């Protein structure tokens, strides 16, 4: 059995990032989308994590790095 990975995805609300998040979720991983959007998009499944980033500081999303296995940018 494969270990579940926590993977942060910047740009995860775009075409490629969203498909990647869906793929990772389907394969038992824990995707977390890091986005400049202020609110979670309504169409984003509840099982996909979401954290807002202001584009300038490590505020909010830096805590998500703890325990992350990878970051996709």
PDB file of N, CA and C in Angstrom:
ATOM      1  N   UNK A   1       0.837  -1.187   0.000  1.00  0.00           N
ATOM      2  CA  UNK A   1       0.000   0.000   0.000  1.00  0.00           C
ATOM      3  C   UNK A   1       0.883   1.252   0.000  1.00  0.00           C
ATOM      4  N   UNK A   2       0.511   2.219  -0.796  1.00  0.00           N
ATOM      5  CA  UNK A   2       1.255   3.463  -0.918  1.00  0.00           C
ATOM      6  C   UNK A   2       0.886   4.412   0.214  1.00  0.00           C
ATOM      7  N   UNK A   3       1.876   5.099   0.739  1.00  0.00           N
ATOM      8  CA  UNK A   3       1.656   6.082   1.806  1.00  0.00           C
ATOM      9  C   UNK A   3       0.969   7.315   1.234  1.00  0.00           C
ATOM     10  N   UNK A   4       0.027   7.866   1.993  1.00  0.00           N
ATOM     11  CA  UNK A   4      -0.666   9.092   1.595  1.00  0.00           C
ATOM     12  C   UNK A   4       0.284  10.275   1.754  1.00  0.00           C
ATOM     13  N   UNK A   5       0.398  11.086   0.719  1.00  0.00           N
ATOM     14  CA  UNK A   5       1.286  12.245   0.735  1.00  0.00           C
ATOM     15  C   UNK A   5       0.492  13.534   0.845  1.00  0.00           C
ATOM     16  N   UNK A   6       1.024  14.479   1.609  1.00  0.00           N
ATOM     17  CA  UNK A   6       0.457  15.824   1.666  1.00  0.00           C
ATOM     18  C   UNK A   6       1.227  16.659   0.650  1.00  0.00           C
ATOM     19  N   UNK A   7       0.509  17.167  -0.357  1.00  0.00           N
ATOM     20  CA  UNK A   7       1.155  17.891  -1.444  1.00  0.00           C
ATOM     21  C   UNK A   7       0.514  19.260  -1.617  1.00  0.00           C
ATOM     22  N   UNK A   8       1.313  20.325  -1.451  1.00  0.00           N
ATOM     23  CA  UNK A   8       0.836  21.690  -1.672  1.00  0.00           C
ATOM     24  C   UNK A   8       0.949  22.015  -3.149  1.00  0.00           C
ATOM     25  N   UNK A   9      -0.082  22.660  -3.682  1.00  0.00           N
ATOM     26  CA  UNK A   9      -0.104  23.018  -5.097  1.00  0.00           C
ATOM     27  C   UNK A   9      -0.377  24.512  -5.225  1.00  0.00           C
ATOM     28  N   UNK A  10       0.604  25.264  -5.727  1.00  0.00           N
ATOM     29  CA  UNK A  10       0.349  26.674  -6.009  1.00  0.00           C
ATOM     30  C   UNK A  10      -0.321  26.748  -7.371  1.00  0.00           C
ATOM     31  N   UNK A  11      -1.233  27.674  -7.529  1.00  0.00           N
ATOM     32  CA  UNK A  11      -1.968  27.762  -8.786  1.00  0.00           C
ATOM     33  C   UNK A  11      -2.968  26.628  -8.933  1.00  0.00           C
ATOM     34  N   UNK A  12      -3.384  26.074  -7.827  1.00  0.00           N
ATOM     35  CA  UNK A  12      -4.258  24.909  -7.854  1.00  0.00           C
ATOM     36  C   UNK A  12      -5.685  25.157  -8.271  1.00  0.00           C
ATOM     37  N   UNK A  13      -6.080  26.405  -8.437  1.00  0.00           N
ATOM     38  CA  UNK A  13      -7.444  26.671  -8.902  1.00  0.00           C
ATOM     39  C   UNK A  13      -7.497  26.832 -10.416  1.00  0.00           C
ATOM     40  N   UNK A  14      -6.330  26.803 -11.065  1.00  0.00           N
ATOM     41  CA  UNK A  14      -6.272  26.894 -12.524  1.00  0.00           C
ATOM     42  C   UNK A  14      -6.508  25.538 -13.174  1.00  0.00           C
ATOM     43  N   UNK A  15      -6.481  25.507 -14.476  1.00  0.00           N
ATOM     44  CA  UNK A  15      -6.779  24.298 -15.249  1.00  0.00           C
ATOM     45  C   UNK A  15      -5.877  23.120 -14.878  1.00  0.00           C
ATOM     46  N   UNK A  16      -4.582  23.308 -14.912  1.00  0.00           N
ATOM     47  CA  UNK A  16      -3.652  22.204 -14.648  1.00  0.00           C
ATOM     48  C   UNK A  16      -3.615  21.858 -13.162  1.00  0.00           C
ATOM     49  N   UNK A  17      -3.518  22.866 -12.316  1.00  0.00           N
ATOM     50  CA  UNK A  17      -3.452  22.625 -10.876  1.00  0.00           C
ATOM     51  C   UNK A  17      -4.683  21.911 -10.346  1.00  0.00           C
ATOM     52  N   UNK A  18      -5.844  22.289 -10.831  1.00  0.00           N
ATOM     53  CA  UNK A  18      -7.086  21.653 -10.374  1.00  0.00           C
ATOM     54  C   UNK A  18      -7.136  20.188 -10.795  1.00  0.00           C
ATOM     55  N   UNK A  19      -6.723  19.889 -12.029  1.00  0.00           N
ATOM     56  CA  UNK A  19      -6.692  18.495 -12.500  1.00  0.00           C
ATOM     57  C   UNK A  19      -5.698  17.674 -11.672  1.00  0.00           C
ATOM     58  N   UNK A  20      -4.555  18.277 -11.354  1.00  0.00           N
ATOM     59  CA  UNK A  20      -3.562  17.598 -10.534  1.00  0.00           C
ATOM     60  C   UNK A  20      -4.130  17.308  -9.148  1.00  0.00           C
ATOM     61  N   UNK A  21      -4.789  18.282  -8.542  1.00  0.00           N
ATOM     62  CA  UNK A  21      -5.390  18.089  -7.216  1.00  0.00           C
ATOM     63  C   UNK A  21      -6.416  16.958  -7.247  1.00  0.00           C
ATOM     64  N   UNK A  22      -7.265  16.937  -8.259  1.00  0.00           N
ATOM     65  CA  UNK A  22      -8.263  15.867  -8.393  1.00  0.00           C
ATOM     66  C   UNK A  22      -7.585  14.504  -8.531  1.00  0.00           C
ATOM     67  N   UNK A  23      -6.549  14.437  -9.357  1.00  0.00           N
ATOM     68  CA  UNK A  23      -5.813  13.194  -9.573  1.00  0.00           C
ATOM     69  C   UNK A  23      -5.197  12.693  -8.258  1.00  0.00           C
ATOM     70  N   UNK A  24      -4.542  13.597  -7.540  1.00  0.00           N
ATOM     71  CA  UNK A  24      -3.907  13.213  -6.280  1.00  0.00           C
ATOM     72  C   UNK A  24      -4.945  12.718  -5.277  1.00  0.00           C
ATOM     73  N   UNK A  25      -6.068  13.401  -5.190  1.00  0.00           N
ATOM     74  CA  UNK A  25      -7.135  13.002  -4.280  1.00  0.00           C
ATOM     75  C   UNK A  25      -7.660  11.608  -4.646  1.00  0.00           C
ATOM     76  N   UNK A  26      -7.880  11.371  -5.927  1.00  0.00           N
ATOM     77  CA  UNK A  26      -8.371  10.063  -6.391  1.00  0.00           C
ATOM     78  C   UNK A  26      -7.400   8.936  -6.057  1.00  0.00           C
ATOM     79  N   UNK A  27      -6.115   9.265  -5.938  1.00  0.00           N
ATOM     80  CA  UNK A  27      -5.107   8.255  -5.654  1.00  0.00           C
ATOM     81  C   UNK A  27      -4.694   8.222  -4.179  1.00  0.00           C
ATOM     82  N   UNK A  28      -5.542   8.769  -3.327  1.00  0.00           N
ATOM     83  CA  UNK A  28      -5.360   8.644  -1.889  1.00  0.00           C
ATOM     84  C   UNK A  28      -4.441   9.637  -1.221  1.00  0.00           C
ATOM     85  N   UNK A  29      -4.087  10.708  -1.922  1.00  0.00           N
ATOM     86  CA  UNK A  29      -3.206  11.704  -1.330  1.00  0.00           C
ATOM     87  C   UNK A  29      -4.012  12.886  -0.785  1.00  0.00           C
ATOM     88  N   UNK A  30      -3.327  13.813  -0.129  1.00  0.00           N
ATOM     89  CA  UNK A  30      -3.963  14.966   0.504  1.00  0.00           C
ATOM     90  C   UNK A  30      -3.483  16.260  -0.137  1.00  0.00           C
ATOM     91  N   UNK A  31      -4.082  16.659  -1.258  1.00  0.00           N
ATOM     92  CA  UNK A  31      -3.679  17.913  -1.895  1.00  0.00           C
ATOM     93  C   UNK A  31      -4.164  19.123  -1.108  1.00  0.00           C
ATOM     94  N   UNK A  32      -3.323  20.146  -1.064  1.00  0.00           N
ATOM     95  CA  UNK A  32      -3.679  21.420  -0.439  1.00  0.00           C
ATOM     96  C   UNK A  32      -3.373  22.507  -1.464  1.00  0.00           C
ATOM     97  N   UNK A  33      -4.393  23.235  -1.861  1.00  0.00           N
ATOM     98  CA  UNK A  33      -4.221  24.304  -2.835  1.00  0.00           C
ATOM     99  C   UNK A  33      -3.832  25.591  -2.120  1.00  0.00           C
ATOM    100  N   UNK A  34      -2.757  26.217  -2.594  1.00  0.00           N
ATOM    101  CA  UNK A  34      -2.300  27.509  -2.093  1.00  0.00           C
ATOM    102  C   UNK A  34      -2.680  28.532  -3.162  1.00  0.00           C
ATOM    103  N   UNK A  35      -3.555  29.467  -2.789  1.00  0.00           N
ATOM    104  CA  UNK A  35      -4.117  30.377  -3.789  1.00  0.00           C
ATOM    105  C   UNK A  35      -4.135  31.817  -3.301  1.00  0.00           C
ATOM    106  N   UNK A  36      -4.066  32.740  -4.239  1.00  0.00           N
ATOM    107  CA  UNK A  36      -4.211  34.157  -3.902  1.00  0.00           C
ATOM    108  C   UNK A  36      -5.675  34.554  -3.772  1.00  0.00           C
ATOM    109  N   UNK A  37      -6.574  33.650  -4.145  1.00  0.00           N
ATOM    110  CA  UNK A  37      -8.006  33.931  -3.984  1.00  0.00           C
ATOM    111  C   UNK A  37      -8.313  34.060  -2.491  1.00  0.00           C
ATOM    112  N   UNK A  38      -9.148  35.016  -2.139  1.00  0.00           N
ATOM    113  CA  UNK A  38      -9.450  35.274  -0.732  1.00  0.00           C
ATOM    114  C   UNK A  38     -10.380  34.231  -0.131  1.00  0.00           C
ATOM    115  N   UNK A  39     -11.193  33.607  -0.955  1.00  0.00           N
ATOM    116  CA  UNK A  39     -12.137  32.602  -0.443  1.00  0.00           C
ATOM    117  C   UNK A  39     -12.008  31.311  -1.250  1.00  0.00           C
ATOM    118  N   UNK A  40     -12.349  30.230  -0.600  1.00  0.00           N
ATOM    119  CA  UNK A  40     -12.319  28.911  -1.226  1.00  0.00           C
ATOM    120  C   UNK A  40     -13.343  28.858  -2.355  1.00  0.00           C
ATOM    121  N   UNK A  41     -12.937  28.438  -3.561  1.00  0.00           N
ATOM    122  CA  UNK A  41     -13.899  28.317  -4.657  1.00  0.00           C
ATOM    123  C   UNK A  41     -14.981  27.291  -4.309  1.00  0.00           C
ATOM    124  N   UNK A  42     -16.224  27.599  -4.594  1.00  0.00           N
ATOM    125  CA  UNK A  42     -17.334  26.728  -4.202  1.00  0.00           C
ATOM    126  C   UNK A  42     -17.270  25.358  -4.863  1.00  0.00           C
ATOM    127  N   UNK A  43     -16.670  25.260  -6.037  1.00  0.00           N
ATOM    128  CA  UNK A  43     -16.627  23.986  -6.752  1.00  0.00           C
ATOM    129  C   UNK A  43     -15.500  23.063  -6.282  1.00  0.00           C
ATOM    130  N   UNK A  44     -14.677  23.523  -5.370  1.00  0.00           N
ATOM    131  CA  UNK A  44     -13.556  22.738  -4.874  1.00  0.00           C
ATOM    132  C   UNK A  44     -14.065  21.689  -3.881  1.00  0.00           C
ATOM    133  N   UNK A  45     -13.800  20.397  -4.127  1.00  0.00           N
ATOM    134  CA  UNK A  45     -14.261  19.353  -3.201  1.00  0.00           C
ATOM    135  C   UNK A  45     -13.746  19.590  -1.784  1.00  0.00           C
ATOM    136  N   UNK A  46     -14.539  19.217  -0.808  1.00  0.00           N
ATOM    137  CA  UNK A  46     -14.188  19.422   0.601  1.00  0.00           C
ATOM    138  C   UNK A  46     -12.924  18.665   1.001  1.00  0.00           C
ATOM    139  N   UNK A  47     -12.612  17.567   0.315  1.00  0.00           N
ATOM    140  CA  UNK A  47     -11.437  16.763   0.650  1.00  0.00           C
ATOM    141  C   UNK A  47     -10.122  17.385   0.178  1.00  0.00           C
ATOM    142  N   UNK A  48     -10.201  18.429  -0.619  1.00  0.00           N
ATOM    143  CA  UNK A  48      -9.007  19.131  -1.071  1.00  0.00           C
ATOM    144  C   UNK A  48      -8.806  20.337  -0.164  1.00  0.00           C
ATOM    145  N   UNK A  49      -7.626  20.406   0.473  1.00  0.00           N
ATOM    146  CA  UNK A  49      -7.340  21.522   1.364  1.00  0.00           C
ATOM    147  C   UNK A  49      -7.196  22.829   0.585  1.00  0.00           C
ATOM    148  N   UNK A  50      -7.388  23.929   1.281  1.00  0.00           N
ATOM    149  CA  UNK A  50      -7.280  25.242   0.656  1.00  0.00           C
ATOM    150  C   UNK A  50      -6.711  26.221   1.668  1.00  0.00           C
ATOM    151  N   UNK A  51      -5.721  27.008   1.243  1.00  0.00           N
ATOM    152  CA  UNK A  51      -5.168  28.061   2.088  1.00  0.00           C
ATOM    153  C   UNK A  51      -4.895  29.277   1.215  1.00  0.00           C
ATOM    154  N   UNK A  52      -5.218  30.446   1.745  1.00  0.00           N
ATOM    155  CA  UNK A  52      -5.038  31.692   1.015  1.00  0.00           C
ATOM    156  C   UNK A  52      -3.628  32.215   1.237  1.00  0.00           C
ATOM    157  N   UNK A  53      -3.052  32.808   0.190  1.00  0.00           N
ATOM    158  CA  UNK A  53      -1.719  33.398   0.239  1.00  0.00           C
ATOM    159  C   UNK A  53      -1.789  34.779  -0.381  1.00  0.00           C
ATOM    160  N   UNK A  54      -1.165  35.769   0.252  1.00  0.00           N
ATOM    161  CA  UNK A  54      -1.231  37.138  -0.261  1.00  0.00           C
ATOM    162  C   UNK A  54      -0.202  37.428  -1.355  1.00  0.00           C
ATOM    163  N   UNK A  55       0.661  36.471  -1.660  1.00  0.00           N
ATOM    164  CA  UNK A  55       1.648  36.659  -2.713  1.00  0.00           C
ATOM    165  C   UNK A  55       2.916  37.372  -2.264  1.00  0.00           C
ATOM    166  N   UNK A  56       2.960  37.811  -1.018  1.00  0.00           N
ATOM    167  CA  UNK A  56       4.106  38.579  -0.542  1.00  0.00           C
ATOM    168  C   UNK A  56       4.754  37.988   0.697  1.00  0.00           C
ATOM    169  N   UNK A  57       3.977  37.367   1.564  1.00  0.00           N
ATOM    170  CA  UNK A  57       4.491  36.887   2.841  1.00  0.00           C
ATOM    171  C   UNK A  57       4.235  35.387   2.995  1.00  0.00           C
ATOM    172  N   UNK A  58       4.813  34.828   4.028  1.00  0.00           N
ATOM    173  CA  UNK A  58       4.596  33.408   4.335  1.00  0.00           C
ATOM    174  C   UNK A  58       3.387  33.217   5.249  1.00  0.00           C
ATOM    175  N   UNK A  59       2.725  34.293   5.552  1.00  0.00           N
ATOM    176  CA  UNK A  59       1.559  34.233   6.431  1.00  0.00           C
ATOM    177  C   UNK A  59       0.522  33.260   5.863  1.00  0.00           C
ATOM    178  N   UNK A  60      -0.201  32.572   6.687  1.00  0.00           N
ATOM    179  CA  UNK A  60      -1.260  31.603   6.377  1.00  0.00           C
ATOM    180  C   UNK A  60      -0.729  30.278   5.838  1.00  0.00           C
ATOM    181  N   UNK A  61      -0.025  30.288   4.747  1.00  0.00           N
ATOM    182  CA  UNK A  61       0.351  29.020   4.120  1.00  0.00           C
ATOM    183  C   UNK A  61       1.603  28.386   4.704  1.00  0.00           C
ATOM    184  N   UNK A  62       2.414  29.133   5.413  1.00  0.00           N
ATOM    185  CA  UNK A  62       3.657  28.583   5.958  1.00  0.00           C
ATOM    186  C   UNK A  62       3.393  27.413   6.896  1.00  0.00           C
ATOM    187  N   UNK A  63       2.325  27.464   7.659  1.00  0.00           N
ATOM    188  CA  UNK A  63       1.985  26.363   8.564  1.00  0.00           C
ATOM    189  C   UNK A  63       1.665  25.083   7.788  1.00  0.00           C
ATOM    190  N   UNK A  64       1.176  25.227   6.575  1.00  0.00           N
ATOM    191  CA  UNK A  64       0.856  24.059   5.747  1.00  0.00           C
ATOM    192  C   UNK A  64       2.112  23.326   5.287  1.00  0.00           C
ATOM    193  N   UNK A  65       3.257  24.009   5.292  1.00  0.00           N
ATOM    194  CA  UNK A  65       4.505  23.361   4.898  1.00  0.00           C
ATOM    195  C   UNK A  65       4.914  22.276   5.887  1.00  0.00           C
ATOM    196  N   UNK A  66       4.504  22.439   7.142  1.00  0.00           N
ATOM    197  CA  UNK A  66       4.817  21.455   8.166  1.00  0.00           C
ATOM    198  C   UNK A  66       4.140  20.126   7.810  1.00  0.00           C
ATOM    199  N   UNK A  67       4.931  19.112   7.624  1.00  0.00           N
ATOM    200  CA  UNK A  67       4.392  17.815   7.283  1.00  0.00           C
ATOM    201  C   UNK A  67       4.114  17.607   5.801  1.00  0.00           C
ATOM    202  N   UNK A  68       4.398  18.604   4.969  1.00  0.00           N
ATOM    203  CA  UNK A  68       4.183  18.451   3.537  1.00  0.00           C
ATOM    204  C   UNK A  68       5.293  17.584   2.945  1.00  0.00           C
ATOM    205  N   UNK A  69       4.912  16.728   2.023  1.00  0.00           N
ATOM    206  CA  UNK A  69       5.879  15.867   1.362  1.00  0.00           C
ATOM    207  C   UNK A  69       6.419  16.493   0.077  1.00  0.00           C
ATOM    208  N   UNK A  70       5.647  17.422  -0.506  1.00  0.00           N
ATOM    209  CA  UNK A  70       6.075  18.050  -1.752  1.00  0.00           C
ATOM    210  C   UNK A  70       5.320  19.359  -1.950  1.00  0.00           C
ATOM    211  N   UNK A  71       5.919  20.229  -2.766  1.00  0.00           N
ATOM    212  CA  UNK A  71       5.269  21.461  -3.193  1.00  0.00           C
ATOM    213  C   UNK A  71       5.377  21.500  -4.717  1.00  0.00           C
ATOM    214  N   UNK A  72       4.231  21.675  -5.366  1.00  0.00           N
ATOM    215  CA  UNK A  72       4.204  21.786  -6.831  1.00  0.00           C
ATOM    216  C   UNK A  72       3.904  23.234  -7.170  1.00  0.00           C
ATOM    217  N   UNK A  73       4.804  23.857  -7.946  1.00  0.00           N
ATOM    218  CA  UNK A  73       4.616  25.245  -8.320  1.00  0.00           C
ATOM    219  C   UNK A  73       4.503  25.330  -9.831  1.00  0.00           C
TER     220      UNK A  73
END
